[in-house]
């Protein structure tokens, strides 16, 4: 019940295309769903996050879509650029837990071809 | 603000050796975490701490130990290193509960041969 399942494992997109990464969870107590971006040799960094009281959140070219009933959320990268090539992790957490723990998906390696 | 710093960046250990991975944060965060990252496996939580003097096990604690004597430092100790501990290790910190975002260090790449 603590798992977050992420797909696909890897993704190749042409420059200007749309990249879509999907995640699914089981634990209905989760109430915070962040996406982290990791460049080679670096630590992950928060990209965008959503709470379940909204179905979509957009920041620039990055959008999270959230489907509470299906227990799924996805990251859409519009107009994908070579600089977006990185590994993306979805995660889930219960914000008011006394640990702050994040449960991470398996990661998706995105390559954007020029 | 240096954020979260980790040392060393790289290390090669022989089987059976021990070492300590250092982690320091200067953001006055109470919560700190140690993860390991293996290809295709995501980030697995090893240990975490919700404040100085308080630590607890994560998903994969076997073979590791931690201590938290100050707010700033959260070292991870590997005793009797095994090849299965070859991985990239990340330390992270966050504000108290309710804020969500974790700030990650640059990682330590450890090879056990």
Coordinates of C-alpha atoms in Angstrom, one line a residue:
Chain A
X1 CA 0.0 0.0 0.0
X2 CA 3.0 2.3 0.4
X3 CA 4.1 1.8 -3.2
X4 CA 4.1 4.4 -6.0
X5 CA 4.3 2.8 -9.4
X6 CA 5.8 4.9 -12.2
X7 CA 5.9 4.4 -16.0
X8 CA 7.5 4.3 -18.4
X9 CA 11.0 3.5 -17.3
X10 CA 12.5 5.4 -20.2
X11 CA 11.1 7.8 -22.8
X12 CA 12.5 9.4 -25.9
X13 CA 10.8 12.5 -27.3
X14 CA 11.6 14.8 -30.2
X15 CA 12.2 18.4 -29.4
X16 CA 8.9 20.3 -29.3
X17 CA 6.9 17.2 -28.5
X18 CA 4.9 16.4 -25.3
X19 CA 6.5 14.1 -22.7
X20 CA 4.1 12.2 -20.4
X21 CA 5.0 10.2 -17.3
X22 CA 2.4 8.4 -15.3
X23 CA 2.2 7.4 -11.6
X24 CA -0.3 5.4 -9.6
X25 CA -0.7 4.9 -5.8
X26 CA -2.7 2.8 -3.5
X27 CA -2.7 4.6 -0.1
X28 CA -5.6 7.0 0.1
X29 CA -4.0 8.8 3.0
X30 CA -1.5 10.4 0.6
X31 CA -2.2 14.1 0.2
X32 CA 0.9 15.5 -1.4
X33 CA 2.3 14.5 -4.8
X34 CA 5.6 16.1 -5.9
X35 CA 7.7 15.5 -9.0
X36 CA 11.4 15.7 -8.7
X37 CA 13.9 16.3 -11.6
X38 CA 17.4 14.9 -11.4
X39 CA 20.3 15.7 -13.8
X40 CA 23.2 13.3 -14.1
X41 CA 25.6 13.6 -11.2
X42 CA 23.2 15.8 -9.2
X43 CA 20.7 15.3 -6.4
X44 CA 17.0 15.4 -7.2
X45 CA 15.3 18.8 -7.0
X46 CA 11.6 19.6 -6.6
X47 CA 10.0 20.5 -10.0
X48 CA 6.3 20.8 -9.2
X49 CA 3.8 19.4 -6.7
X50 CA 0.1 19.1 -6.3
X51 CA -2.4 18.6 -3.5
X52 CA -5.5 16.4 -4.2
X53 CA -8.0 19.2 -3.8
X54 CA -7.2 20.3 -7.4
X55 CA -7.1 18.3 -10.6
X56 CA -4.4 20.1 -12.4
X57 CA -1.4 22.4 -11.7
X58 CA 0.6 24.2 -14.3
X59 CA 4.0 25.9 -14.0
X60 CA 5.4 27.0 -17.3
X61 CA 5.7 24.0 -19.6
X62 CA 5.2 21.5 -16.7
X63 CA 1.7 20.3 -15.8
X64 CA 0.6 17.8 -13.2
X65 CA -2.8 16.1 -13.9
X66 CA -4.4 14.4 -10.9
X67 CA -7.2 11.9 -10.9
X68 CA -8.2 11.2 -7.3
X69 CA -10.8 8.5 -8.0
X70 CA -8.3 6.5 -10.2
X71 CA -5.5 7.2 -7.7
X72 CA -3.3 8.3 -10.6
X73 CA -1.3 11.4 -11.4
X74 CA 0.9 12.4 -14.4
X75 CA 3.5 14.9 -15.5
X76 CA 3.2 16.5 -18.8
X77 CA 6.1 18.4 -20.3
X78 CA 4.9 20.6 -23.2
X79 CA 7.3 21.7 -26.0
X80 CA 10.0 19.4 -24.6
X81 CA 13.5 20.7 -24.9
X82 CA 16.9 18.9 -24.9
X83 CA 17.6 20.7 -21.6
X84 CA 14.7 18.7 -20.1
X85 CA 16.6 15.5 -20.6
X86 CA 16.9 14.1 -17.0
X87 CA 15.4 11.5 -14.7
X88 CA 12.0 12.3 -13.3
X89 CA 10.6 10.8 -10.1
X90 CA 7.1 11.0 -8.8
X91 CA 6.5 10.8 -5.1
X92 CA 3.7 10.7 -2.5
X93 CA 3.5 11.7 1.1
X94 CA 1.1 12.4 3.9
X95 CA 1.9 16.0 4.7
X96 CA 0.8 16.0 8.3
X97 CA 2.5 12.7 9.2
X98 CA 5.1 13.1 11.9
X99 CA 7.9 11.9 9.6
X100 CA 7.7 13.9 6.4
X101 CA 8.6 10.7 4.5
X102 CA 8.3 10.6 0.7
X103 CA 7.6 7.4 -1.2
X104 CA 9.2 7.6 -4.6
X105 CA 8.4 6.0 -7.9
X106 CA 11.0 4.0 -9.8
X107 CA 12.0 7.0 -12.0
X108 CA 11.7 7.8 -15.7
X109 CA 14.7 8.7 -17.8
X110 CA 13.7 11.2 -20.4
X111 CA 15.8 11.9 -23.5
X112 CA 14.7 14.8 -25.7
X113 CA 16.3 14.6 -29.2
X114 CA 17.1 17.9 -30.9
Chain B
X1 CA 23.5 29.1 2.1
X2 CA 25.3 26.0 1.0
X3 CA 22.1 23.9 1.5
X4 CA 22.8 20.2 1.9
X5 CA 26.4 19.1 1.6
X6 CA 27.7 15.5 1.4
X7 CA 31.2 14.1 1.6
X8 CA 32.9 12.3 0.1
X9 CA 31.7 12.5 -3.5
X10 CA 33.2 9.1 -4.5
X11 CA 34.5 6.2 -2.5
X12 CA 35.7 2.7 -3.2
X13 CA 35.6 0.3 -0.3
X14 CA 36.8 -3.3 0.1
X15 CA 34.4 -5.9 1.4
X16 CA 34.3 -5.8 5.2
X17 CA 35.6 -2.3 5.5
X18 CA 33.6 0.4 7.3
X19 CA 33.0 4.1 6.6
X20 CA 30.9 7.1 7.4
X21 CA 29.1 9.2 4.9
X22 CA 28.9 12.8 6.1
X23 CA 25.8 15.0 5.6
X24 CA 25.4 18.6 6.8
X25 CA 22.6 21.1 6.2
X26 CA 22.6 24.8 7.0
X27 CA 18.9 25.5 6.7
X28 CA 18.0 24.7 10.3
X29 CA 15.8 21.9 9.1
X30 CA 14.6 19.5 11.7
X31 CA 13.9 16.6 9.3
X32 CA 16.7 14.7 7.6
X33 CA 16.8 11.6 5.4
X34 CA 19.2 9.1 3.9
X35 CA 18.3 7.5 0.6
X36 CA 20.1 5.1 -1.7
X37 CA 19.5 5.1 -5.4
X38 CA 19.9 2.1 -7.6
X39 CA 19.2 1.9 -11.3
X40 CA 15.5 1.4 -12.1
X41 CA 14.7 1.2 -8.4
X42 CA 14.0 4.8 -7.5
X43 CA 15.0 6.2 -4.1
X44 CA 14.8 4.0 -1.1
X45 CA 14.7 5.4 2.4
X46 CA 17.4 4.1 4.7
X47 CA 17.0 6.1 7.9
X48 CA 15.4 9.4 8.8
X49 CA 15.5 11.8 11.7
X50 CA 12.8 14.2 12.9
X51 CA 15.2 16.1 15.2
X52 CA 18.4 16.0 17.1
X53 CA 18.6 12.8 19.1
X54 CA 15.7 11.1 17.2
X55 CA 16.2 8.6 14.4
X56 CA 14.2 5.8 12.9
X57 CA 14.5 3.1 10.3
X58 CA 13.2 3.5 6.7
X59 CA 12.6 0.8 4.1
X60 CA 16.2 -0.6 3.8
X61 CA 18.1 0.0 7.1
X62 CA 20.0 -3.3 7.3
X63 CA 23.8 -2.8 7.2
X64 CA 23.6 0.9 8.1
X65 CA 23.5 3.0 11.2
X66 CA 22.9 6.7 11.9
X67 CA 23.2 9.3 14.7
X68 CA 21.9 12.8 15.0
X69 CA 23.6 14.7 17.8
X70 CA 23.1 18.2 16.2
X71 CA 20.4 19.7 14.0
X72 CA 23.0 20.3 11.2
X73 CA 24.6 16.9 10.9
X74 CA 23.3 13.4 10.0
X75 CA 26.1 10.9 9.3
X76 CA 25.4 7.5 7.9
X77 CA 27.7 4.6 9.0
X78 CA 28.3 1.5 6.9
X79 CA 29.7 -1.4 9.0
X80 CA 31.2 -4.4 7.2
X81 CA 30.6 -3.2 3.7
X82 CA 29.1 -5.6 1.2
X83 CA 28.8 -5.5 -2.6
X84 CA 25.0 -5.0 -2.2
X85 CA 25.8 -1.6 -0.7
X86 CA 27.2 -0.4 -4.0
X87 CA 24.9 2.5 -4.7
X88 CA 24.6 6.3 -4.9
X89 CA 23.6 7.7 -1.5
X90 CA 21.7 10.9 -1.1
X91 CA 21.0 12.9 2.1
X92 CA 18.0 15.3 2.2
X93 CA 16.4 17.6 4.6
X94 CA 13.1 19.4 5.0
X95 CA 11.2 21.7 7.2
X96 CA 8.9 20.4 9.9
X97 CA 5.8 18.5 8.7
X98 CA 3.4 20.2 6.5
X99 CA 5.9 21.8 4.2
X100 CA 6.6 18.9 1.9
X101 CA 9.7 19.8 -0.1
X102 CA 12.9 17.9 0.6
X103 CA 16.2 19.4 -0.3
X104 CA 18.8 16.9 -1.6
X105 CA 22.6 16.9 -1.4
X106 CA 24.8 16.1 -4.4
X107 CA 25.2 12.5 -3.5
X108 CA 28.0 10.0 -2.7
X109 CA 28.8 7.3 -5.2
X110 CA 30.0 4.2 -3.3
X111 CA 31.5 1.1 -4.8
X112 CA 32.2 -2.0 -2.7
X113 CA 34.5 -4.6 -4.3

